[in-house]
Structure formats: structure tokens, C-alpha cells
Tab-separated table of C-alpha atoms and ligand atoms in Angstrom:
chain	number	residue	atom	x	y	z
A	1	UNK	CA	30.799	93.488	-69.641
A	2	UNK	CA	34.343	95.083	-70.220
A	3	UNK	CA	35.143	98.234	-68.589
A	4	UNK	CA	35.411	100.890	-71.009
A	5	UNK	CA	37.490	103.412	-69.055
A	6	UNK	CA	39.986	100.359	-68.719
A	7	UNK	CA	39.208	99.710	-72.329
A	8	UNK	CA	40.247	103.898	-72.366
A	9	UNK	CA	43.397	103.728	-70.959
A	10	UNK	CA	44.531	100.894	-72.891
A	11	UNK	CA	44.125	102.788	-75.957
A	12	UNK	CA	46.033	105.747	-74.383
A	13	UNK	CA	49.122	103.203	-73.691
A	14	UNK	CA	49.443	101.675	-76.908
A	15	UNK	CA	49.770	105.110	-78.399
A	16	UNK	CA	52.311	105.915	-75.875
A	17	UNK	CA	54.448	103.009	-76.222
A	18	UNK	CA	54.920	104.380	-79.760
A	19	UNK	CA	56.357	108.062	-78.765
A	20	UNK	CA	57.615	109.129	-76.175
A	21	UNK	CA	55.406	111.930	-74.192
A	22	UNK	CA	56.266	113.472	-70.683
A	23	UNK	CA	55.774	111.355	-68.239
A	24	UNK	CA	54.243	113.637	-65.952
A	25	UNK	CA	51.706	114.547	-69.019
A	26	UNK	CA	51.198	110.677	-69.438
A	27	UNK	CA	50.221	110.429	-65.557
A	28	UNK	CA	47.622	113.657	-65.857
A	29	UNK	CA	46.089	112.185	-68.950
A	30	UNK	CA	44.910	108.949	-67.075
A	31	UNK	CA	42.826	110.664	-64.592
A	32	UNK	CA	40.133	113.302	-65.052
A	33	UNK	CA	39.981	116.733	-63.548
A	34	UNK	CA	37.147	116.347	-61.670
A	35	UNK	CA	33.830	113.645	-61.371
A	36	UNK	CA	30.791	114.785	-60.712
A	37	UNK	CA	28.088	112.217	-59.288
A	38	UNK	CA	24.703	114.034	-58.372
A	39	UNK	CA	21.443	112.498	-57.203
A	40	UNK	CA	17.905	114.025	-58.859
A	41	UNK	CA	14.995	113.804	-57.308
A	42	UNK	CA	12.046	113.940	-60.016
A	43	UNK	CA	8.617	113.985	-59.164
A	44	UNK	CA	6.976	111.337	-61.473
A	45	UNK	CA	3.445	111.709	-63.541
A	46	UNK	CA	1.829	109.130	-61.122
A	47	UNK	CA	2.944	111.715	-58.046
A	48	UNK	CA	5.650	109.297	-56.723
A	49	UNK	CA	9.304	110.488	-56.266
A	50	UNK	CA	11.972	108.933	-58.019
A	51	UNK	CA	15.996	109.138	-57.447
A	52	UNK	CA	17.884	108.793	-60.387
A	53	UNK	CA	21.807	109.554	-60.480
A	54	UNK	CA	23.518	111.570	-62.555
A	55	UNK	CA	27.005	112.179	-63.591
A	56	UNK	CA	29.935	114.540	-65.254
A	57	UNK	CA	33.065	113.666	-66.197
A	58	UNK	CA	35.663	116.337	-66.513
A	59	UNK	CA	38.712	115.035	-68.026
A	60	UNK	CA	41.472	117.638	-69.424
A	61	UNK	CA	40.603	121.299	-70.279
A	62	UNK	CA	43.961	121.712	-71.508
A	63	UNK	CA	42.640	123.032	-75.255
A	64	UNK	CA	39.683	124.974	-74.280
A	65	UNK	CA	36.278	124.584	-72.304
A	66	UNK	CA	35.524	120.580	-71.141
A	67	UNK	CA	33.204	119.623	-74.192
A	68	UNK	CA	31.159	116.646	-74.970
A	69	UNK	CA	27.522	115.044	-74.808
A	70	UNK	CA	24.931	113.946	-72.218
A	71	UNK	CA	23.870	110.108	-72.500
A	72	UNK	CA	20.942	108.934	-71.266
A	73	UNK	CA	20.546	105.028	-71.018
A	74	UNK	CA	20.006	102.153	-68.232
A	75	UNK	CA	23.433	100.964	-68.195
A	76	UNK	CA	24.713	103.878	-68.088
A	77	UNK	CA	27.964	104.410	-65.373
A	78	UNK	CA	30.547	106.474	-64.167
A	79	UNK	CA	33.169	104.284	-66.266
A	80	UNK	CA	31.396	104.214	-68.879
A	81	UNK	CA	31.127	108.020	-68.492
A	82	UNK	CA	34.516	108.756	-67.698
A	83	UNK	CA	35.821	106.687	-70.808
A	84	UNK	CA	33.667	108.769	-72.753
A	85	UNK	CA	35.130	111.963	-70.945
A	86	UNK	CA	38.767	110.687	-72.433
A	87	UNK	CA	37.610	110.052	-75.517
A	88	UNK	CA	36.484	113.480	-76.223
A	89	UNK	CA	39.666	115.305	-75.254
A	90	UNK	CA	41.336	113.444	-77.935
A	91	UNK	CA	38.564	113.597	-80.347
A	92	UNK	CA	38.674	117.051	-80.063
A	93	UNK	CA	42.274	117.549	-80.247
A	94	UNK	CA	42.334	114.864	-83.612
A	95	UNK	CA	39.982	117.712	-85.127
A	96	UNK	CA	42.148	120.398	-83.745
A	97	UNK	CA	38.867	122.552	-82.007
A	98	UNK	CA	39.343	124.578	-79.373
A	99	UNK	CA	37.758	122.249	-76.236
A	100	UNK	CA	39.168	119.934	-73.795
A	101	UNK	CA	37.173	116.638	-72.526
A	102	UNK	CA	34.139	115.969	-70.663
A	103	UNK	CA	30.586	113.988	-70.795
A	104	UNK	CA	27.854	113.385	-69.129
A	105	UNK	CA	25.014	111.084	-68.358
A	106	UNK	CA	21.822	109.708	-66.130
A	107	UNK	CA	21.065	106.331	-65.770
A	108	UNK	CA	17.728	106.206	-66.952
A	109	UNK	CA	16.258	104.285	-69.700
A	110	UNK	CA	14.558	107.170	-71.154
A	111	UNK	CA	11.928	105.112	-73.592
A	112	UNK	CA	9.908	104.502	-70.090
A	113	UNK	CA	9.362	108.230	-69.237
A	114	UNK	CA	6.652	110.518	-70.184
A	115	UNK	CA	8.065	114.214	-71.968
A	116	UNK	CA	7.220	115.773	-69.032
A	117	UNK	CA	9.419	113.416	-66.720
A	118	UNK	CA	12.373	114.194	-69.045
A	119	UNK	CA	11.758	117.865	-68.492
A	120	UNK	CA	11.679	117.544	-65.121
A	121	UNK	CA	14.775	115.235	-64.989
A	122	UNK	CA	17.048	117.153	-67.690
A	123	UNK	CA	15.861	120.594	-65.977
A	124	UNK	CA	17.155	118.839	-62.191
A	125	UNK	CA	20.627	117.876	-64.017
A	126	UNK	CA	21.198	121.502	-65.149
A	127	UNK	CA	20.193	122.609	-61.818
A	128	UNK	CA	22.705	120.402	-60.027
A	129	UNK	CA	25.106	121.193	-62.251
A	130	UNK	CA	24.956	124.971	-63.026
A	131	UNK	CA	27.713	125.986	-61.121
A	132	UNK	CA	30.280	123.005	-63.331
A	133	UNK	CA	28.888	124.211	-66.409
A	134	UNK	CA	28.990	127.348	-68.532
A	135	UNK	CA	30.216	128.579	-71.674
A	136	UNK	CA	33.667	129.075	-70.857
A	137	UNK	CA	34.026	125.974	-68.200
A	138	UNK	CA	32.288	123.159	-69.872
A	139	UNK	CA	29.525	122.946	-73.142
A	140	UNK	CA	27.105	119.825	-73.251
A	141	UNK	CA	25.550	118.882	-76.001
A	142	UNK	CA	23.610	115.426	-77.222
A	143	UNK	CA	24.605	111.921	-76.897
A	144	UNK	CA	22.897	108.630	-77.080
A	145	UNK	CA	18.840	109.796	-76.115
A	146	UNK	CA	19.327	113.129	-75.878
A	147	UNK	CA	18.193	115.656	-78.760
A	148	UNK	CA	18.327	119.528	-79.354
A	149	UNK	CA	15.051	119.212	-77.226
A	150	UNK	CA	16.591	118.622	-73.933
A	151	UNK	CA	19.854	120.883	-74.903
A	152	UNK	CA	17.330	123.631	-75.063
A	153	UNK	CA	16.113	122.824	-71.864
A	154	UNK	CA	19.523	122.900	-70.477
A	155	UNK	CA	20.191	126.507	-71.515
A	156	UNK	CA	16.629	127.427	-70.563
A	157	UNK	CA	17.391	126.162	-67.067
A	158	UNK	CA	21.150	127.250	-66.873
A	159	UNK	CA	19.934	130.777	-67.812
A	160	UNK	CA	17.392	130.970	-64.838
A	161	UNK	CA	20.160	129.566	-62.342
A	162	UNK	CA	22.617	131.854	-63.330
A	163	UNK	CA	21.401	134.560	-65.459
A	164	UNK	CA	24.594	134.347	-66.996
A	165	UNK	CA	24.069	136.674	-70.299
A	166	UNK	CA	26.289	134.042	-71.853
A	167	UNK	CA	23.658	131.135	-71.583
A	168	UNK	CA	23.515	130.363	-75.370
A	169	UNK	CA	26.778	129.209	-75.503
A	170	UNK	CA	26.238	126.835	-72.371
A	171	UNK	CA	25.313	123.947	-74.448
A	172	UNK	CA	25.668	123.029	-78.130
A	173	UNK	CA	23.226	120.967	-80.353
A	174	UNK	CA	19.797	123.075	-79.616
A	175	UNK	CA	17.039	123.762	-81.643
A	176	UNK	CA	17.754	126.233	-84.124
A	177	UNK	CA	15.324	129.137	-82.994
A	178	UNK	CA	16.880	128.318	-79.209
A	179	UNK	CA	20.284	129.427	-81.110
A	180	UNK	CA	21.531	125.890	-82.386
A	181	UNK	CA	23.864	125.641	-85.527
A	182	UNK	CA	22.297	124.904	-88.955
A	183	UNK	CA	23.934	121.618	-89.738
A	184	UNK	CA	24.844	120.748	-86.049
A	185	UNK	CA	21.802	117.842	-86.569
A	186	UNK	CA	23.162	115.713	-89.133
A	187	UNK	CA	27.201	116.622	-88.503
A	188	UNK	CA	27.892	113.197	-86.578
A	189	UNK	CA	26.562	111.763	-90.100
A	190	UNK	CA	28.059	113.923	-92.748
A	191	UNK	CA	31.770	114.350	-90.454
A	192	UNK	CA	31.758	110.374	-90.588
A	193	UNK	CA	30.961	110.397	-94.714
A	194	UNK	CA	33.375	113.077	-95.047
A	195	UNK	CA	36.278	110.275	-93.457
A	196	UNK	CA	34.350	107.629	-95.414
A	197	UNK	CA	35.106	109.211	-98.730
A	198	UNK	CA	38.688	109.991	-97.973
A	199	UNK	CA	39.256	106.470	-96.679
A	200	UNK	CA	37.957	104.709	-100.058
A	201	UNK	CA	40.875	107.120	-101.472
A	202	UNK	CA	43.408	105.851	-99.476
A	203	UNK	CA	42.535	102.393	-99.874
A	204	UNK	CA	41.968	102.416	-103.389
A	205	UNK	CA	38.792	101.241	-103.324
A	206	UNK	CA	36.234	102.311	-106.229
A	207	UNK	CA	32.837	103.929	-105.694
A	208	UNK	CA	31.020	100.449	-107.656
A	209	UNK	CA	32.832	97.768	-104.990
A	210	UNK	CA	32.198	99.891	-102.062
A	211	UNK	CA	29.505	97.772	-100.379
A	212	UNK	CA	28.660	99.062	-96.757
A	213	UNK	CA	26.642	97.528	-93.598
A	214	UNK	CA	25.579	99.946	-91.050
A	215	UNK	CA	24.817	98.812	-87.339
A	216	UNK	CA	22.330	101.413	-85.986
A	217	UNK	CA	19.941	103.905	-86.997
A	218	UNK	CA	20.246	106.585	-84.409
A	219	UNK	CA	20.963	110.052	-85.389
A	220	UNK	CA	24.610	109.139	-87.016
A	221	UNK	CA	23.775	105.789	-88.061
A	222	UNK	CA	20.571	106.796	-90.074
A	223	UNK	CA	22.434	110.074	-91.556
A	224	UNK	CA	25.191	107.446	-92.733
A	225	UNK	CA	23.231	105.008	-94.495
A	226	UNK	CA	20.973	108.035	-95.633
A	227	UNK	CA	24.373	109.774	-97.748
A	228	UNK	CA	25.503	106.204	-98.661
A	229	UNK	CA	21.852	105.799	-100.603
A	230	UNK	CA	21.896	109.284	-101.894
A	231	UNK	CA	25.923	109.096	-103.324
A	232	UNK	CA	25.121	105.458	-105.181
A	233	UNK	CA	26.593	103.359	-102.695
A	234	UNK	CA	25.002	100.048	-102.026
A	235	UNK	CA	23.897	99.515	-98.674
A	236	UNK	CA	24.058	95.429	-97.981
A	237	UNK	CA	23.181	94.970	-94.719
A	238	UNK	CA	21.203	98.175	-91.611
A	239	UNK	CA	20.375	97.537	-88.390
A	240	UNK	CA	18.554	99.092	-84.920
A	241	UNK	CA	18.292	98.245	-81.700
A	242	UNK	CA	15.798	95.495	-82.329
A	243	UNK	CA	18.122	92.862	-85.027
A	244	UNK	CA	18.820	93.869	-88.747
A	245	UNK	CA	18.598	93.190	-92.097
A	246	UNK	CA	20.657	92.173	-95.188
A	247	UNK	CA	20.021	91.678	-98.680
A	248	UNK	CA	22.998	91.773	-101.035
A	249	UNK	CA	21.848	93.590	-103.591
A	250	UNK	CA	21.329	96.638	-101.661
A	251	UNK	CA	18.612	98.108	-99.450
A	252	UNK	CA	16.510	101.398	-100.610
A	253	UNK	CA	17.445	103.278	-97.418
A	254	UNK	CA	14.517	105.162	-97.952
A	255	UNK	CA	11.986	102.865	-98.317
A	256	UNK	CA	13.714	101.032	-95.146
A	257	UNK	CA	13.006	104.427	-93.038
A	258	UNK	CA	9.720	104.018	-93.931
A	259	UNK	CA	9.435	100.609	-93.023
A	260	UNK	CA	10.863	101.039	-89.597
A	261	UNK	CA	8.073	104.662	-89.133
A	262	UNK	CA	5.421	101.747	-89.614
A	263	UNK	CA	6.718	99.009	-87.956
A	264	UNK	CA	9.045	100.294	-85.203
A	265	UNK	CA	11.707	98.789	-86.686
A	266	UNK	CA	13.649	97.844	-89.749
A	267	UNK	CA	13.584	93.994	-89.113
A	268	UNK	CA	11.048	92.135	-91.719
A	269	UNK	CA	11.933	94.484	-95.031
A	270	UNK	CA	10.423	92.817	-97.653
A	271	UNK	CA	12.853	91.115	-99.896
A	272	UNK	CA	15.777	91.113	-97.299
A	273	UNK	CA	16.963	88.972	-95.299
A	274	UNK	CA	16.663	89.161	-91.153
A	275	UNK	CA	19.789	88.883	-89.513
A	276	UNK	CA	20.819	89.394	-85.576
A	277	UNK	CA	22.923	92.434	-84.791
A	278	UNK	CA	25.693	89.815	-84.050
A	279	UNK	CA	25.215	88.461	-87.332
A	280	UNK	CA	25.256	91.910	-89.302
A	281	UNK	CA	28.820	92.659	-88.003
A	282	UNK	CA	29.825	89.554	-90.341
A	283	UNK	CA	28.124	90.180	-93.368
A	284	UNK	CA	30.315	90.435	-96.390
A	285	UNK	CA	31.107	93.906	-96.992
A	286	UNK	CA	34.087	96.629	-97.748
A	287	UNK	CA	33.241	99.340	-95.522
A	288	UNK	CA	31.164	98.647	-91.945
A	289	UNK	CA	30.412	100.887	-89.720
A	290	UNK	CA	29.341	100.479	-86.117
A	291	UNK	CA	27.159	103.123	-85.237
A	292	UNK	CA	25.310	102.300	-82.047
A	293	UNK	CA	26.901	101.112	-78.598
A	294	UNK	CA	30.202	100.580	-77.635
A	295	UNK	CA	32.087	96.623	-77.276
A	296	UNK	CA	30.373	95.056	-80.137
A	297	UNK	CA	33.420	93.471	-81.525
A	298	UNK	CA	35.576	90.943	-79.383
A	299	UNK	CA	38.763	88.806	-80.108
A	300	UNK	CA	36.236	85.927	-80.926
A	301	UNK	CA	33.664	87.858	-83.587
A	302	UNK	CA	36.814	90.417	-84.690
A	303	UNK	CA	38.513	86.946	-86.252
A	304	UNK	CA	35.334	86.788	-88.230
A	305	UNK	CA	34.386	90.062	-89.725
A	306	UNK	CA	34.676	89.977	-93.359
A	307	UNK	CA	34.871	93.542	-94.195
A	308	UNK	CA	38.165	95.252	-95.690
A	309	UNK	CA	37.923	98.583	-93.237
A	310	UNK	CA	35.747	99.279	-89.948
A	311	UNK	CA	34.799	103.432	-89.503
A	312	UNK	CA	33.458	103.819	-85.935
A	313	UNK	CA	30.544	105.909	-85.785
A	314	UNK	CA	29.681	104.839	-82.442
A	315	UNK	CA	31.899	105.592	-79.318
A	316	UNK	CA	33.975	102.638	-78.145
A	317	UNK	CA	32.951	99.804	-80.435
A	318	UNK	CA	36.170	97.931	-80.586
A	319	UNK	CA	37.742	96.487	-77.519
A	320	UNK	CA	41.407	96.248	-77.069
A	321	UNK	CA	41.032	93.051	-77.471
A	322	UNK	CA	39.318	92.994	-81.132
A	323	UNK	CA	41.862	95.811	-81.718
A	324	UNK	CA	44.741	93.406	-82.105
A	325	UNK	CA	42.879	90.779	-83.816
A	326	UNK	CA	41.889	93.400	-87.095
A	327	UNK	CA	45.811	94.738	-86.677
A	328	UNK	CA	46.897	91.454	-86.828
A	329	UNK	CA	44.565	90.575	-89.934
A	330	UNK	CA	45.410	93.825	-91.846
A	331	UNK	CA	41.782	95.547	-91.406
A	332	UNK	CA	42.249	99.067	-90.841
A	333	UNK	CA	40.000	100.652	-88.066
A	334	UNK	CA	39.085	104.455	-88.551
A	335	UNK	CA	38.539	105.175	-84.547
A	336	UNK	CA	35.259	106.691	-82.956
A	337	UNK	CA	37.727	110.012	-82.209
A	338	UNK	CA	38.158	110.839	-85.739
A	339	UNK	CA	34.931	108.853	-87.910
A	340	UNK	CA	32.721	110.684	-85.165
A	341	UNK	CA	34.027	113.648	-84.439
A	342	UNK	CA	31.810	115.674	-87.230
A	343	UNK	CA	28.967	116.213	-84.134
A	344	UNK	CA	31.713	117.886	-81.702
A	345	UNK	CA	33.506	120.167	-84.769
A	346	UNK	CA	29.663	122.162	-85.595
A	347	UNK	CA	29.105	121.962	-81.539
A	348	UNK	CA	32.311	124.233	-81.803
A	349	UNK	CA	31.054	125.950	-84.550
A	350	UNK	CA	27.744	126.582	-82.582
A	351	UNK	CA	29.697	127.911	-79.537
A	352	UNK	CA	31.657	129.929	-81.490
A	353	UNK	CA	28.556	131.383	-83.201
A	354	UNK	CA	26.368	131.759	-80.030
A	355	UNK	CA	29.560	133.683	-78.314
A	356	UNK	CA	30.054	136.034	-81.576
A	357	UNK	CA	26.517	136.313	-81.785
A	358	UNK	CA	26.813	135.293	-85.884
A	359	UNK	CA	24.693	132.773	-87.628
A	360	UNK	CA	26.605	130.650	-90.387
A	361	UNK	CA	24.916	129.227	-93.418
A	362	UNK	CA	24.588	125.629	-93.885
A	363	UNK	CA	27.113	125.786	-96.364
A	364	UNK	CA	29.216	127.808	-94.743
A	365	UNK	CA	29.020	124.846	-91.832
A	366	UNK	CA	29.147	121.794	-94.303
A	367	UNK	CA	32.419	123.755	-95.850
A	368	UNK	CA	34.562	124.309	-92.748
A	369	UNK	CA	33.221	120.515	-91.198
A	370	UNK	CA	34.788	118.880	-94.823
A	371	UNK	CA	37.959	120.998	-94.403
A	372	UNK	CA	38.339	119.717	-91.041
A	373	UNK	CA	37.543	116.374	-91.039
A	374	UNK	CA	39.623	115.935	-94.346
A	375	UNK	CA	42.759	117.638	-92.235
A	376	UNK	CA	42.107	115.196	-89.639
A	377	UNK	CA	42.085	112.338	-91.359
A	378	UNK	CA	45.023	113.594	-93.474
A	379	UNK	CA	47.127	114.364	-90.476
A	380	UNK	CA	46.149	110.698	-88.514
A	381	UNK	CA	46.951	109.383	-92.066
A	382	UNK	CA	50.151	110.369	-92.353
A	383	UNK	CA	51.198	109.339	-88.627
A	384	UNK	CA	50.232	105.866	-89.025
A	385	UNK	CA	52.174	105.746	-92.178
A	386	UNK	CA	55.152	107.362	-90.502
A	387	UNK	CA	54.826	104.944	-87.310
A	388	UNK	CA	53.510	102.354	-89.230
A	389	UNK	CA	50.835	101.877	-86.574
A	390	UNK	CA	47.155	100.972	-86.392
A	391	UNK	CA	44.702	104.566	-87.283
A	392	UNK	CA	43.886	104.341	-83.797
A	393	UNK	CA	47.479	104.531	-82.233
A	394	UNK	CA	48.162	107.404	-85.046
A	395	UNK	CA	44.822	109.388	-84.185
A	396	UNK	CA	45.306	109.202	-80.242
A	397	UNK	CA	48.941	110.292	-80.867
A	398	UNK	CA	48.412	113.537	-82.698
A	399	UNK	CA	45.479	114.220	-80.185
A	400	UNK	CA	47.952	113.963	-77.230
A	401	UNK	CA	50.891	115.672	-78.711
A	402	UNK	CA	48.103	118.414	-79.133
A	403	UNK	CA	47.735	118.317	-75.301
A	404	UNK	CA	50.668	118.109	-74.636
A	405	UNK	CA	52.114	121.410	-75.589
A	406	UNK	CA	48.542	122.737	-74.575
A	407	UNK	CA	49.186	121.796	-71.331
A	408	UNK	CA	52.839	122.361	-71.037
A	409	UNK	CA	52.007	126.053	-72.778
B	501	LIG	N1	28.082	113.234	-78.160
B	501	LIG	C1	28.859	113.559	-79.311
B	501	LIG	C2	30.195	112.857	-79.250
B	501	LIG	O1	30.348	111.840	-78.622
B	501	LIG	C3	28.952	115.060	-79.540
B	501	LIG	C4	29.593	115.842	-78.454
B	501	LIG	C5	29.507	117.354	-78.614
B	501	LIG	O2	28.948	117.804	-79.590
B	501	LIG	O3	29.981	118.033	-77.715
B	501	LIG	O4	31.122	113.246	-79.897
């Protein structure tokens, strides 16, 4: 398995072999702030104690608060976590929020707990952790296997820590009576749609040919293939954790949801085809879009994707590696810090509504997420074409010019 804060940092040097940044910024933005590695102690249904470890990543606060999810899953790590941490400072600087960098996580494969366990695990995180977190130091919110059901927990536990009248604001992505943002639950989806749309523009691409495959059906993933169905687009080849499925002619998304309600997963759809998630990332298709884990696509598989543009929906699909291989073959590759940062932008807007005490329409949200993803993209845009570089190189370098004069301000 590759290393993904390696995988990170690689990322961070192409873009500054391109411009030249302060060294002494350059040198800051390798390391994070501060690591946090905590062990919770969580007294299981069966009355046995269990140690599970628990992390958070601070990387730069330069912008604003440390911002970014908590991840629960087996092979979870602190690399893993700390790549993540990086990520989100420049995801949140490509977007131009006010936040800095952090994440979060537990190694735990969550599927094997009972609700209860989770309470008692998420609630022994927040405890451990109530003194890092807060509204103006650093914001949670969801990742992979978390949901607005354990950020709610988080504040619930945060608030009787601390009593901190602030507590609201101490995580972002809750339920909305728990005061979570109308919009916040789908914003992963609609952010990456948003840079879908304006990346058909600038490729020239018309609505009709635009064939998509979707890896995943998590919370981003589904929403994706969910606005592809509803806008006309045909949807050639879906996927979850368990294999996919392809059928040329399109899928009904819907019907597919349905299928995988019933059967626990989408595999075995009548009339398509069953393919391995492997396979799916070489179907035949304009736009694809991984949206569940990160290193899915290598030197060796990146030489045999057939789609015309990749949009990453999921953090850290593309090693550096695969990264060459789709600049050398002319496939443009919208990066995970601007096709995902939709879910971060309404976590701001959440913040910012739970601090002013205000609650925003859903239009209102889905208004101010299009303006902002469209200025992303539209600023990353014009980099690359001024640098002539890959969309990656041109996002991470308007994030960290961002920082830069954040942190030398
Ligand atoms: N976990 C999401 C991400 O990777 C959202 C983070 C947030 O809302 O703070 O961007």
C-alpha cells in the first residue's frame, strides 16, 4: 500500500517546482501543527473492554479554524490521516473559506459495532479531544462512516466537557434540529456536479456524449450518480464496496438504489453487466469519477483508463504515479481538493450560521455553494492554462499562494 502522506507531499512539490513560494513557507507546509494520537477505552455490549486508537491531525490554521472530517475505517492510520489533514488546508484555500487543515479518524471498522458502541466510542473521542477542539480552534465534521448522527454526538459531548456556549459551532454536518445546515447532506454531491458541469464547458463536451461511470455509492458517490440520472446524463457503469455494474446503455440510478436497499448491493442489476471495481475504472466513458477510497489508479491501470476526464470525488484516488501517466496521455484530472470540496464550503456555511445564530434556506445554500465552486474551478482553470500545468498542480498552487500571504499576514 502507498503512503498517502508521501503520496501528499509529492503533490505539494510538483506544484512548487512550478512557482516559486518562500522557502521557509514551503518547509512549514510539509509538516502539521500538531498530531494528536489518543487511546479510547469503550466498554463493549458483551461487557468486555476494548482499546481502539484514535487520531487528529492538525496541519496549518493559517486561514481560519483547523477544519475537516472524522473517518472511521480498519485501515485507517496516522498517514493516512495526516495526508488527509494536508489535503484540507488546500481544499479549503482552492474554495477560498475561511479554515485551515485538519482531520481525524479511529481505526475501527465500524460495520462490526452495535449503535450503542459507536456512541460510546464517538462520545470517548470528543472527550479526549475537547480541549483540541472548539469552534474557533478546530470544526469536525463527517468523513468516510461517519454521519450527522455521530457529529451530533460530538457537540452533545463537547458541550458537557466544556460548557462552552459556543458548542454548535464545534462541529459541522449535524442533524438539522441539532443545528446542522440545510443542504450540508448532499453538498459533497451537488459541489462535485457543480465542477462537473463547468468541466463539460471547458472541454467542449455536449450534454448527449457525456457518458459517466461512478465508483462508489457513499454519501458523494450516490448524490453524483443521483444528479447525473435526474439532469439526462447516462450513467454507464456504478459501483460499491462489494464490485459494480455496467451496461452501456445507461443504468436507472433509481431503480439501482433500490436494487442495492434489497440486496445489499448494486452487483446483479438485471440487464447489466457485473464488473469488478478494477474493471469499472476501465469502462469506456467521458467523465469518471472515483468516489470511494483513495489509490485506486496506478501507473499500470492509469495507462488503461479510457475515459476523456477523471473528477475526484473521493480523497486521494490518484497516486503520483498514475498522475504522470493521465498528464502524459492528455486526460485531465479535476483533484479531490476542488471536485470535493462542496461538503467543506456548507460545513463553513454551517459554522458561520451556528456562530451568527441564522438559519439559511436551501436555496440560499445551493446559491452561494454554485458561486463558489464555479469561482474555484474558474480560478484553478485559469492557472493551469497560464502554467500550462496538470488541474492538480494549478489547484494546489492557488491554495498555497492563499496560505501563503495568510501566513506571512
Ligand atoms: N470530510 C469531508 C472532506 O474530506 C468534509 C470535511 C468538512 O466538512 O469539514 O472534505
Amino acid at each position: 500500500m502507498q503512503n498517502p502522506f508521501e503520496n501528499a507531499l509529492k503533490q505539494l512539490d510538483r506544484a512548487a517546482a512550478l512557482q516559486t513560494f518562500n522557502p521557509d513557507f514551503l518547509l512549514r507546509m510539509r509538516q502539521p501543527n500538531r498530531e494528536i494520537q489518543i487511546s479510547i477505552p469503550v466498554k463493549m455490549d458483551n461487557g468486555e473492554l476494548r482499546i481502539f486508537t484514535g487520531y487528529r491531525v492538525q496541519h496549518n490554521n493559517a486561514c481560519g479554524p483547523y477544519k475537516g472530517g472524522i473517518r472511521y475505517h480498519a485501515e485507517t492510520n496516522i498517514d493516512e490521516v495526516r495526508a488527509l489533514a494536508l489535503w484540507m488546508a488546500i481544499k479549503c484555500s482552492v474554495v477560498g473559506i475561511p479554515m485551515g487543515g485538519g482531520k481525524g479518524g479511529v481505526t475501527v471498522d465500524p460495520k462490526t459495532l452495535s449503535v450503542g458502541e459507536l456512541e460510546r466510542l464517538t462520545r470517548g473521542w470528543t472527550k479526549a479531544m475537547s480541549d483540541v477542539i472548539g469552534s474557533e480552534k478546530d470544526v469536525p465534521a463527517p468523513d468516510v462512516n461517519t454521519t450527522p448522527r455521530e457529529m451530533d454526538w460530538i457537540a452533545d459531548e463537547y458541550q458537557k466537557a466544556t460548557q462552552d456556549p459556543k458548542y454548535k459551532a464545534v462541529v459541522t454536518g449535524k442533524t438539522i434540529p441539532a443545528g446542522g445546515s440545510l443542504g450540508r447532506g448532499t453538498a459533497t454531491g451537488d459541489g462535485g456536479y457543480f465542477v462537473f458541469e463547468g468541466l463539460r464547458e471547458k472541454l467542449n463536451v455536449s450534454k448527449d456524449a457525456c457518458t459517466v461511470v461512478v465508483q462508489g455509492f457513499g454519501n458523494a458517490g450516490h448524490q453524483m450518480a443521483e444528479l447525473f440520472f435526474q439532469n439526462g446524463y447516462k450513467v454507464v457503469g456504478l459501483s460499491d464496496s462489494k464490485g459494480g455494474i455496467y451496461n452501456p446503455e445507461g443504468l436507472d440510478v433509481r431503480a439501482v438504489d433500490e436494487h442495492k436497499k434489497n440486496n445489499g448491493s448494486v452487483q446483479n442489476f438485471p440487464g447489466a453487466q457485473n464488473v469488478t471495481n478494477a474493471e469499472l475504472l476501465e469502462l469506456e466513458c467521458v467523465v469518471l469519477v472515483p468516489a470511494a477510497l483513495e489509490n485506486q489508479f496506478f501507473a499500470d491501470n492509469a495507462s488503461r483508463v479510457k475515459a476523456k476526464a477523471i473528477l475526484e470525488v473521493a480523497n486521494g484516488p490518484t497516486t503520483p504515479e498514475a498522475d504522470e501517466v493521465f498528464k502524459s496521455r492528455g486526460i485531465p484530472v479535476v483533484p479531490d481538493v476542488l471536485a470535493n470540496a462542496g461538503g467543506v464550503t456548507v460545513s463553513c456555511f454551517e459554522w458561520e450560521q451556528n456562530l451568527k445564530d441564522e438559519v439559511w434556506t436551501e436555496e440560499q445554500v445551493g446559491e452561494k455553494l454554485r458561486s463558489t465552486m464555479q469561482a474555484a474551478l474558474d480560478a484553478v482553470w485559469n492557472k493551469k492554462m497560464a502554467l500550462n500545468c496538470t488541474v492538480r498542480e494549478a489547484a494546489f498552487i492557488v491554495a498555497m499562494e492563499r496560505i501563503e500571504k495568510a501566513m506571512i499576514a
